[in-house]
PDB file of C-alpha atoms in Angstrom:
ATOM      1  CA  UNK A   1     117.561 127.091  56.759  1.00  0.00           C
ATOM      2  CA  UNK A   2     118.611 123.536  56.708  1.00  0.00           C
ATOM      3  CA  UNK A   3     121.743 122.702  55.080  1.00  0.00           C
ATOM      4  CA  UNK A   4     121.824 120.047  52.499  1.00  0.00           C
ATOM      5  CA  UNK A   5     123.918 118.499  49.729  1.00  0.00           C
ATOM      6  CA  UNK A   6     122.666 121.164  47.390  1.00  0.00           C
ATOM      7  CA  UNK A   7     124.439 123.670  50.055  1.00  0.00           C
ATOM      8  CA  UNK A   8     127.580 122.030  50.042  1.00  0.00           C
ATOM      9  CA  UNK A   9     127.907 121.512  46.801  1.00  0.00           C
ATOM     10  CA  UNK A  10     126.855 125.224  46.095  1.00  0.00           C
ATOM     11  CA  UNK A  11     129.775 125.750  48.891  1.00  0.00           C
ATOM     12  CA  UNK A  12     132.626 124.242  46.613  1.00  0.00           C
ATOM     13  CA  UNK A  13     131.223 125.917  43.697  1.00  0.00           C
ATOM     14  CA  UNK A  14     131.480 129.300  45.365  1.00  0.00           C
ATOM     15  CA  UNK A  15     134.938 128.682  47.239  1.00  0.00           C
ATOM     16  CA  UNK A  16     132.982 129.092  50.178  1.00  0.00           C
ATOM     17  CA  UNK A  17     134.784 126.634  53.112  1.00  0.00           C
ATOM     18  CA  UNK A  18     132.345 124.912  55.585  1.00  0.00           C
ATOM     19  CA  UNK A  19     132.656 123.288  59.231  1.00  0.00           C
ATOM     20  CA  UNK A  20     132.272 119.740  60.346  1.00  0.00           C
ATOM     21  CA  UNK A  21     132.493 118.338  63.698  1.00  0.00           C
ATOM     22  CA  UNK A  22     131.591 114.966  65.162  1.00  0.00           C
ATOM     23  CA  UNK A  23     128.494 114.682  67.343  1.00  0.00           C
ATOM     24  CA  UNK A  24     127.401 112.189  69.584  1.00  0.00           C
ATOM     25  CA  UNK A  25     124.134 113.082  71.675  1.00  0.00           C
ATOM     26  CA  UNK A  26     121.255 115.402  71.395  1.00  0.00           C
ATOM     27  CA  UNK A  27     122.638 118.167  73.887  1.00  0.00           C
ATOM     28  CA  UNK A  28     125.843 118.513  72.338  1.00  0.00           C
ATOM     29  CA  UNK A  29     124.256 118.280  68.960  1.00  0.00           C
ATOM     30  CA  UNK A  30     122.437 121.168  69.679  1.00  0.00           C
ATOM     31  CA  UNK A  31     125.071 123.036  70.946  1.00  0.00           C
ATOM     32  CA  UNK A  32     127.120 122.634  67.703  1.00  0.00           C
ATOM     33  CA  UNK A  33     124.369 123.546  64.964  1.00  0.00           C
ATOM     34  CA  UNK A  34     123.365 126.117  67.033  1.00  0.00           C
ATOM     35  CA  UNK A  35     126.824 127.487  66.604  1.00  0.00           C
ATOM     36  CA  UNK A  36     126.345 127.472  62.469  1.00  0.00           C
ATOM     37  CA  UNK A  37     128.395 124.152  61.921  1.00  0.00           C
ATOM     38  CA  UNK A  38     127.194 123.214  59.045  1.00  0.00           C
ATOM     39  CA  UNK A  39     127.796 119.437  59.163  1.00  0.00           C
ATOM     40  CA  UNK A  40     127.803 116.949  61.878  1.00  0.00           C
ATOM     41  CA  UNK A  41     129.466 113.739  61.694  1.00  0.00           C
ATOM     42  CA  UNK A  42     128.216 110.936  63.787  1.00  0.00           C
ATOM     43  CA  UNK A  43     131.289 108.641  63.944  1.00  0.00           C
ATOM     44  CA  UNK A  44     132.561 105.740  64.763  1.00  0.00           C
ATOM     45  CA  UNK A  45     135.531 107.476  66.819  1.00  0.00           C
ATOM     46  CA  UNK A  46     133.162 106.959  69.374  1.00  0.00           C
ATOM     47  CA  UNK A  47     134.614 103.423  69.905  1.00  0.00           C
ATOM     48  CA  UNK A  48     137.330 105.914  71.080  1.00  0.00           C
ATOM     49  CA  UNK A  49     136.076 108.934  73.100  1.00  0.00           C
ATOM     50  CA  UNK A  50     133.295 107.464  74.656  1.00  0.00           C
ATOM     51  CA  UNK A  51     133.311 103.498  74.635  1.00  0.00           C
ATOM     52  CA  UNK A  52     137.412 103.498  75.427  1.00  0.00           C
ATOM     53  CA  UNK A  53     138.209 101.528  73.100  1.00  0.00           C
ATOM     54  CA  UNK A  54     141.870 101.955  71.195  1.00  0.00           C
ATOM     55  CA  UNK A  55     139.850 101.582  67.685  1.00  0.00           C
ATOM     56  CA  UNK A  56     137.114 101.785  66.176  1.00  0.00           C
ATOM     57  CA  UNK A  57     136.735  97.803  65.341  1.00  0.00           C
ATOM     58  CA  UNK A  58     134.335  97.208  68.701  1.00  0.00           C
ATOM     59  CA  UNK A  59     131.787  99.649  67.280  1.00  0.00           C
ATOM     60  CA  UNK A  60     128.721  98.109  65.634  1.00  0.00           C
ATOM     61  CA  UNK A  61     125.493  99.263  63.633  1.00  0.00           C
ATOM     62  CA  UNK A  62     123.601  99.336  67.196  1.00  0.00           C
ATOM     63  CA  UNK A  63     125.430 102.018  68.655  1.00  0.00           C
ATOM     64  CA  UNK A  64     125.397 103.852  65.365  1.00  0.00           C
ATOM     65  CA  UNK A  65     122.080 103.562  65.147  1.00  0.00           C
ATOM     66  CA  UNK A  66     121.261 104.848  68.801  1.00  0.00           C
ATOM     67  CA  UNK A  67     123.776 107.655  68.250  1.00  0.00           C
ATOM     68  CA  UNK A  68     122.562 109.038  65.179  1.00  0.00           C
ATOM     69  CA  UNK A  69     119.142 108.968  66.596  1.00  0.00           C
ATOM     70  CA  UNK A  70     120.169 111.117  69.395  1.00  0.00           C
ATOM     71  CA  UNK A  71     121.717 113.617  67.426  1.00  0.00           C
ATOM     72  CA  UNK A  72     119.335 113.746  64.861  1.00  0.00           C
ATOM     73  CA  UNK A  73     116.896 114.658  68.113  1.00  0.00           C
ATOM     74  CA  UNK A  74     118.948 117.519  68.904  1.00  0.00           C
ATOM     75  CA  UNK A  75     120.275 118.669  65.653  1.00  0.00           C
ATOM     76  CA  UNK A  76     119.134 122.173  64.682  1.00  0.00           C
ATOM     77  CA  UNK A  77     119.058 122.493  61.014  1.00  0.00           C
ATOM     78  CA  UNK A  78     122.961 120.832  60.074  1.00  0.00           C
ATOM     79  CA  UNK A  79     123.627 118.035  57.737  1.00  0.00           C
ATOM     80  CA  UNK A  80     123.912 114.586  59.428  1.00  0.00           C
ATOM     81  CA  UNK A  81     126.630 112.183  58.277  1.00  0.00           C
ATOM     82  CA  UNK A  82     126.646 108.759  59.747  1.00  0.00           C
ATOM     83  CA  UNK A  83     129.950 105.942  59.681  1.00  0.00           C
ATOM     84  CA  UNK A  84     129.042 102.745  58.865  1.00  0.00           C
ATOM     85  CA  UNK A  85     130.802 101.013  61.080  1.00  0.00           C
ATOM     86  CA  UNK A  86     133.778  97.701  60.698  1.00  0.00           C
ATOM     87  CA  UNK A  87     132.221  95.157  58.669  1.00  0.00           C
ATOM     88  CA  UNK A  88     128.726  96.603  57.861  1.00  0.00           C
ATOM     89  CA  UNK A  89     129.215  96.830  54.416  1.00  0.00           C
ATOM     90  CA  UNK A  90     131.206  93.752  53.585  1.00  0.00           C
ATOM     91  CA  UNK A  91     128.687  93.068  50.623  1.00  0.00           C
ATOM     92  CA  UNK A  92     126.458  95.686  49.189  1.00  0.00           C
ATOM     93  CA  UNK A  93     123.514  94.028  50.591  1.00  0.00           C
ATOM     94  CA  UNK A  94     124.809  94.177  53.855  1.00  0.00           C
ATOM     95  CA  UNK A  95     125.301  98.087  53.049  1.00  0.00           C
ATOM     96  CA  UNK A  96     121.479  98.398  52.008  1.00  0.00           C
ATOM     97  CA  UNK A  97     120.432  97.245  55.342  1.00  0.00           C
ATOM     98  CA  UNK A  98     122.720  99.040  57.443  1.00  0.00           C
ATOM     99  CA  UNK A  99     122.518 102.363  55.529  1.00  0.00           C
ATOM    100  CA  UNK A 100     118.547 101.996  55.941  1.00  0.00           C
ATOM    101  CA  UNK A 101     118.840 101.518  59.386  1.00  0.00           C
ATOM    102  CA  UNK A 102     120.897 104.438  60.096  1.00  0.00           C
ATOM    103  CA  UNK A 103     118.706 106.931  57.355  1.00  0.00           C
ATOM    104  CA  UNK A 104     115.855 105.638  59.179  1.00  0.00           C
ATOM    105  CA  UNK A 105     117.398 106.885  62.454  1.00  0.00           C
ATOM    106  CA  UNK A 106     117.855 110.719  61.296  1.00  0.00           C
ATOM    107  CA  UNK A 107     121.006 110.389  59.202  1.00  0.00           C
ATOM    108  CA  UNK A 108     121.251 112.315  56.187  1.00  0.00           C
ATOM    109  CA  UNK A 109     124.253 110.712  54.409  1.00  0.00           C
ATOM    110  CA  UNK A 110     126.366 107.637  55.750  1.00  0.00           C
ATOM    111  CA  UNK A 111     130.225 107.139  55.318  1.00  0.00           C
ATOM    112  CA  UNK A 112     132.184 104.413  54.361  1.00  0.00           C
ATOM    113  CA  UNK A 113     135.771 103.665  54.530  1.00  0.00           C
ATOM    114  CA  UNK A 114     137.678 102.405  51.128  1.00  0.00           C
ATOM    115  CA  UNK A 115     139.080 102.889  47.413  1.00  0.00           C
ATOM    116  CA  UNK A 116     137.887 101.054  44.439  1.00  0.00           C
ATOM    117  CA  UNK A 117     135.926  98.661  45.612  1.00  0.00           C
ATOM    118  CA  UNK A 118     133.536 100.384  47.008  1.00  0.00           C
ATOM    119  CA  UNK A 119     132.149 101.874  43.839  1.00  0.00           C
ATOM    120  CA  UNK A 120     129.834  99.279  42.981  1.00  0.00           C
ATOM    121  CA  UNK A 121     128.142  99.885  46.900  1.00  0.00           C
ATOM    122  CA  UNK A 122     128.529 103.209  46.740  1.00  0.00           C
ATOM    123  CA  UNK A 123     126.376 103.412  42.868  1.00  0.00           C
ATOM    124  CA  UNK A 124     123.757 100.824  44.591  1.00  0.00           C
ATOM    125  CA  UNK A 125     123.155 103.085  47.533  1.00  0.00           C
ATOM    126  CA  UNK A 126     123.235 106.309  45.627  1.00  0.00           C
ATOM    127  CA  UNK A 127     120.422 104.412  43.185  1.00  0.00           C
ATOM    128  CA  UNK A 128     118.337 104.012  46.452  1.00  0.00           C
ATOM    129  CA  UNK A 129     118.257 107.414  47.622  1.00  0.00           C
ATOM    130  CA  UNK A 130     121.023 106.829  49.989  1.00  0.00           C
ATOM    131  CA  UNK A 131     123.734 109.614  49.575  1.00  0.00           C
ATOM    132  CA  UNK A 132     127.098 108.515  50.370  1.00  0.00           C
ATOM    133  CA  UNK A 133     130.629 109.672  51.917  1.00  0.00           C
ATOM    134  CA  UNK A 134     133.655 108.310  50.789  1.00  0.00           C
ATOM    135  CA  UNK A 135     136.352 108.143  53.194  1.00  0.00           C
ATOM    136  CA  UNK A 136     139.693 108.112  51.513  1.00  0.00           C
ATOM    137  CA  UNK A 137     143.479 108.140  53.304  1.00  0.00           C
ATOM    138  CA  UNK A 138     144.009 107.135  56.916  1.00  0.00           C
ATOM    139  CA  UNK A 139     140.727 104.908  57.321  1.00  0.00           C
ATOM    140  CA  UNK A 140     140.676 103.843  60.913  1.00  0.00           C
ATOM    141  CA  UNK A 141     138.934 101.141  60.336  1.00  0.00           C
ATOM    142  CA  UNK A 142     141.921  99.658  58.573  1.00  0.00           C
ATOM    143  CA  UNK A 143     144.602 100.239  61.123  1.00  0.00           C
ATOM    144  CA  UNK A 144     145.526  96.466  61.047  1.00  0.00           C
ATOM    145  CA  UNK A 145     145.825  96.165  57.804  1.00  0.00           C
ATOM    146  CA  UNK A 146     148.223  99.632  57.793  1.00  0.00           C
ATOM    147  CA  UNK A 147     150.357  98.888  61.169  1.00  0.00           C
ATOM    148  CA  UNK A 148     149.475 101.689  62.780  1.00  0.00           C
ATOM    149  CA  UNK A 149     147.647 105.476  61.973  1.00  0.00           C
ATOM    150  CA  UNK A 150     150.486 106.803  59.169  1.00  0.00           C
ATOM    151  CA  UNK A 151     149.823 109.619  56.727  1.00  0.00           C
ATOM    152  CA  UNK A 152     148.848 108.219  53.481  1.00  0.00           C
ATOM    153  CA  UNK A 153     149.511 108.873  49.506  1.00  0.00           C
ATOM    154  CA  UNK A 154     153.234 109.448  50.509  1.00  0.00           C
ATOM    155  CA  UNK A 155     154.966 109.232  47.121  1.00  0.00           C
ATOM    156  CA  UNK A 156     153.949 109.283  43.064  1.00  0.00           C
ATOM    157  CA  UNK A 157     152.676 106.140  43.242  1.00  0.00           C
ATOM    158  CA  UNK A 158     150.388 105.965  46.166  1.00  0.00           C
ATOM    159  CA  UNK A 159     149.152 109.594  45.636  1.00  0.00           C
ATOM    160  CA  UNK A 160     148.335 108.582  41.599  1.00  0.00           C
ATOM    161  CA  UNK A 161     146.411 105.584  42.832  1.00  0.00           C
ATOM    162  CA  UNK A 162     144.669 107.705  45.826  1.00  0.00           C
ATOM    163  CA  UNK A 163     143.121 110.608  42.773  1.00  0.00           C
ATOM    164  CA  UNK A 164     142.161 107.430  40.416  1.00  0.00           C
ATOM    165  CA  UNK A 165     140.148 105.882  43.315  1.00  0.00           C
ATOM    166  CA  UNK A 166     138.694 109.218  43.956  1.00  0.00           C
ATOM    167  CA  UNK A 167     137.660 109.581  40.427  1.00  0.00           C
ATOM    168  CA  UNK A 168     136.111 106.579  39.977  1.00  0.00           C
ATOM    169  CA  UNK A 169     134.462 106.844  43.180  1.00  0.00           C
ATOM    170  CA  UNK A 170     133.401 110.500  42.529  1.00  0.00           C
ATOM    171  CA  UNK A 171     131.775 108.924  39.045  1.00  0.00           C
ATOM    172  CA  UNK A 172     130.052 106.116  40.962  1.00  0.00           C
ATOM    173  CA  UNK A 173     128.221 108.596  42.907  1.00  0.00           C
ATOM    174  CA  UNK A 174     129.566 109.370  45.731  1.00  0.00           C
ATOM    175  CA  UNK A 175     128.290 112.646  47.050  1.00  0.00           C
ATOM    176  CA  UNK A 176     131.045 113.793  49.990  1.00  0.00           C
ATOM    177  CA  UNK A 177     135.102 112.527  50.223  1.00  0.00           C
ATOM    178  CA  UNK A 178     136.756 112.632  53.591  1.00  0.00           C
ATOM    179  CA  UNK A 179     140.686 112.909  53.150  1.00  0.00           C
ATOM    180  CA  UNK A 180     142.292 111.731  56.676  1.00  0.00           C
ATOM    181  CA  UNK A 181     145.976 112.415  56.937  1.00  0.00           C
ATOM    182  CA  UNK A 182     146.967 113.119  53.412  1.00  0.00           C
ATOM    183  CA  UNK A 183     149.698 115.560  52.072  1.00  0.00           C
ATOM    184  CA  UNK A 184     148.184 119.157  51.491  1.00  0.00           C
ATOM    185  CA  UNK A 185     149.145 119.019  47.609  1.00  0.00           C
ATOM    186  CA  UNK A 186     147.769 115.693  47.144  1.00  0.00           C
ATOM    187  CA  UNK A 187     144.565 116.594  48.921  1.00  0.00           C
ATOM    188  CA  UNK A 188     144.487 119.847  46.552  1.00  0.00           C
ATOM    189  CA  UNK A 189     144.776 117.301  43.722  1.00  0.00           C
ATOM    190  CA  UNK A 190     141.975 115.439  44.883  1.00  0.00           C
ATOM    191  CA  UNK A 191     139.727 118.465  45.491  1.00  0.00           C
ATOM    192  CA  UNK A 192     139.945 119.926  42.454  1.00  0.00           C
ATOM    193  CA  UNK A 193     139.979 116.408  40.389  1.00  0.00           C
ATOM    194  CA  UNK A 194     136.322 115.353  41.771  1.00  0.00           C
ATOM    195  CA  UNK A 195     132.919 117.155  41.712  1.00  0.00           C
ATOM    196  CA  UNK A 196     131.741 116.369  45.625  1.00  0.00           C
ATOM    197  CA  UNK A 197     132.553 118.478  48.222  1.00  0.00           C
ATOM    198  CA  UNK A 198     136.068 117.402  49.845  1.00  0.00           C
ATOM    199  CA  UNK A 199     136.389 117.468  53.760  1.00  0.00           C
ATOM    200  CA  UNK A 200     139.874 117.363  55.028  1.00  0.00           C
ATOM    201  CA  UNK A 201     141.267 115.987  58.440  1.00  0.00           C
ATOM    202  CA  UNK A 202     145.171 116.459  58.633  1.00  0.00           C
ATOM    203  CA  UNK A 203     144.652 116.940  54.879  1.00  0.00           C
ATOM    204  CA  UNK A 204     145.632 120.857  54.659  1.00  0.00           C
ATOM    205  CA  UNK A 205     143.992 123.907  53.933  1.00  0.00           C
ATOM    206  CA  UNK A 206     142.730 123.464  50.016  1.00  0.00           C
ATOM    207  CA  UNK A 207     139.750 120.666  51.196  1.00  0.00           C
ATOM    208  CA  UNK A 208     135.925 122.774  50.552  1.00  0.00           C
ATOM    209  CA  UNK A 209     136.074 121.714  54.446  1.00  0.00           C
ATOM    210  CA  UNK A 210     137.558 120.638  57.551  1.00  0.00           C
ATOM    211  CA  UNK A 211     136.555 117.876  60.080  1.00  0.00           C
ATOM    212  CA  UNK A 212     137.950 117.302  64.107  1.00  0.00           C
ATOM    213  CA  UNK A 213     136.746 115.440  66.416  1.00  0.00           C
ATOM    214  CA  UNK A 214     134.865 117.114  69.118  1.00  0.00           C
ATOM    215  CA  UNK A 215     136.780 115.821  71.808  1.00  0.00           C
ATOM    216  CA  UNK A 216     139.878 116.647  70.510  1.00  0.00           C
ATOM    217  CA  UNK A 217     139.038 120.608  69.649  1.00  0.00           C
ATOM    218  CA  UNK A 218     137.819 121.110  73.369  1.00  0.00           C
ATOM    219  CA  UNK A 219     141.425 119.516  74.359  1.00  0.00           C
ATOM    220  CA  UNK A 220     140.237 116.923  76.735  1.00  0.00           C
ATOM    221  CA  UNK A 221     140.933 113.940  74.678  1.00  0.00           C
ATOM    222  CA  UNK A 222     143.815 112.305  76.413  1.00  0.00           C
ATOM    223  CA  UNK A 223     147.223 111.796  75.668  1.00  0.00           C
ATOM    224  CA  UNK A 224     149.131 114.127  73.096  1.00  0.00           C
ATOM    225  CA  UNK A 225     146.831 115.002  70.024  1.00  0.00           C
ATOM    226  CA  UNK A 226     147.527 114.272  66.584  1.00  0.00           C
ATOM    227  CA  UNK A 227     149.312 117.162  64.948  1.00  0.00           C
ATOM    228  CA  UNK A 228     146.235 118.155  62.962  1.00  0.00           C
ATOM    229  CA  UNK A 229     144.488 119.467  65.925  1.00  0.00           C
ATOM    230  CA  UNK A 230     143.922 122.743  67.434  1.00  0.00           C
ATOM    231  CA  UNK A 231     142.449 123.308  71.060  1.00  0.00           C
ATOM    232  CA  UNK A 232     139.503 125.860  70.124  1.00  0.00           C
ATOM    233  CA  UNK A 233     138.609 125.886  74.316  1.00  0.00           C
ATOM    234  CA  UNK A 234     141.984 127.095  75.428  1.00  0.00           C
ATOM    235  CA  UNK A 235     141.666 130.142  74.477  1.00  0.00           C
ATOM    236  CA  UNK A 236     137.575 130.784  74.275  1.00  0.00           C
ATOM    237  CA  UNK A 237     135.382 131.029  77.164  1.00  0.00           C
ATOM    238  CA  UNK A 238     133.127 128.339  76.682  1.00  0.00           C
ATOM    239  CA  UNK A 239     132.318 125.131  74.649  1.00  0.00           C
ATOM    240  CA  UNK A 240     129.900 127.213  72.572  1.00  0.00           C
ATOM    241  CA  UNK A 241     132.335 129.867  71.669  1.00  0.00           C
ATOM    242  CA  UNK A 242     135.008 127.490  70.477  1.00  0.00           C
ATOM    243  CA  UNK A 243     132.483 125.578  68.579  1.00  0.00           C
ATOM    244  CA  UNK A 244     131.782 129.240  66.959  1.00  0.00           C
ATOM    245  CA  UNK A 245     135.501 130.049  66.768  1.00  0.00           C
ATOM    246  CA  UNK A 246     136.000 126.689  65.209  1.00  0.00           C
ATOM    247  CA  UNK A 247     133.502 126.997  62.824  1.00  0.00           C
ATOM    248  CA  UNK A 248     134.903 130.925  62.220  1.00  0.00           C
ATOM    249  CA  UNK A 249     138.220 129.467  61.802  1.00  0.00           C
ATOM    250  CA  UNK A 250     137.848 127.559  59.361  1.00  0.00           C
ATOM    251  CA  UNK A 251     135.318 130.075  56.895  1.00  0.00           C
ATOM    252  CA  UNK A 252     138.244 132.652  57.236  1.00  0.00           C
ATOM    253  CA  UNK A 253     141.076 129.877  55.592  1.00  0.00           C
ATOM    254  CA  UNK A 254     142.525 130.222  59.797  1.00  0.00           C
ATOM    255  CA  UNK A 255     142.380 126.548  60.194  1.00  0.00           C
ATOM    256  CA  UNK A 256     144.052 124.628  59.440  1.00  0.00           C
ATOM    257  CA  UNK A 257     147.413 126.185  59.481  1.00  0.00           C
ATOM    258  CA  UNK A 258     151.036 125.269  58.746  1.00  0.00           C
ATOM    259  CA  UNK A 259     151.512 123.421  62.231  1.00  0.00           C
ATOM    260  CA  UNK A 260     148.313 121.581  61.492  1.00  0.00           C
ATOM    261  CA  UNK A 261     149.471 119.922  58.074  1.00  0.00           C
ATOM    262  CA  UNK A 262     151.282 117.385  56.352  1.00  0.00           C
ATOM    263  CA  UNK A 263     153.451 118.636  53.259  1.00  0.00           C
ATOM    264  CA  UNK A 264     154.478 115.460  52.263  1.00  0.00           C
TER     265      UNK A 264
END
């Protein structure tokens, strides 16, 4: 059975945890919804992993749009999440046309990066049929504006602004958070203050779910990984059965663990 919003939301309801993992092509798409991962993530890292960039920035709607549609051709039944990438939703109608462009190309949800001002976008798109992930925290696509990738919501201050965005965003419709490099009790705070389905990345073990980036599960990403990462190949015996483990992992509350998270 397919897994949709309804699922994930059921998911949180339930204190059931559930898997993402970022997807790029068809065959590897396959590969990871055939191991029961119940969301893929289509995103913009690919300016990293595969283009070689050192951000995201260079990545526009065209290779979103060609990625998605490859996944989407190999996908077997998970939900599909696609980034909008730098700049495609300066204005909400730039937004419209992007996000139709990527729904058109199999997506079933796109992601953007931001706080408050995304809520009126985010209510326009949600009012056209277009659900919508709100990506809260370390946003790559920012990395200018923050010097450099740093945990976010460090202190009173910055974690009381973080929940109040994710309220408001939460009320204007947004239907899935991503937390990226947040303390564990702040994303708790923002878990249990919003009605969508939370998905943590370095953001501790109380999200409804946790995100990596392929690359960087199967340990061949180079240089030293980020300290929310686990190597699910090094000790499996294939791709598929550390996209299984993964997914495994993180149903049983395994991943992440202590070593994986940010306390404050």
């Amino acid at each position: 059975m397919a897994v949709t919003i309804k699922t994930l939301r059921e998911r949180k309801q339930n204190g059931e945890k559930f898997a993402m993992l970022t997807a790029y092509d068809a065959t590897f798409a396959r590969a990871i919804s055939d191991a029961g991962i119940e969301t893929m993530l289509i995103g913009d890292s690919l300016g990293n992993v595969l283009q070689g960039h050192d951000s995201t920035l260079p990545v526009t709607i065209d290779d979103m749009v060609y990625h998605t549609a490859s996944v989407a051709r190999g996908n077997q039944g998970a939900f599909v999440i696609a980034d909008m990438p730098f700049m495609s939703y300066g204005t909400p109608e730039n937004a419209m046309d992007n996000a139709a462009r990527l729904m058109r190309a199999g997506a079933h949800m796109v992601k953007l990066e931001g706080t408050d001002w995304m809520a009126d976008t985010i209510a326009r798109l949600a009012n056209r049929a277009v659900p919508v992930c709100a990506h809260l925290g370390l946003t790559p696509q920012f990395v200018n504006k923050f010097g450099g990738f740093r945990v976010q919501g460090r202190g009173d201050e910055q974690a009381d602004q973080m929940v109040a965005h994710a309220k408001q965003l939460d009320e204007a419709g947004a239907d899935l958070f991503v937390l990226e490099c947040v303390p564990a009790p702040l994303a708790k705070r923002i878990t249990e203050a919003v009605s969508a389905p939370v998905v943590g990345i370095g953001a501790g073990p109380d999200t409804d779910g946790q995100v990596l980036v392929m690359h960087d599960m199967l340990g061949i990403s180079p240089g030293k990984p980020p300290r929310f990462v686990k190597n699910f190949l090094a000790e499996n015996g294939s791709i598929q059965e550390a996209f299984e483990a993964y997914g495994a992992a993180v149903r049983e509350r395994h991943f992440p663990a202590d070593e994986h998270t940010f306390q404050s």
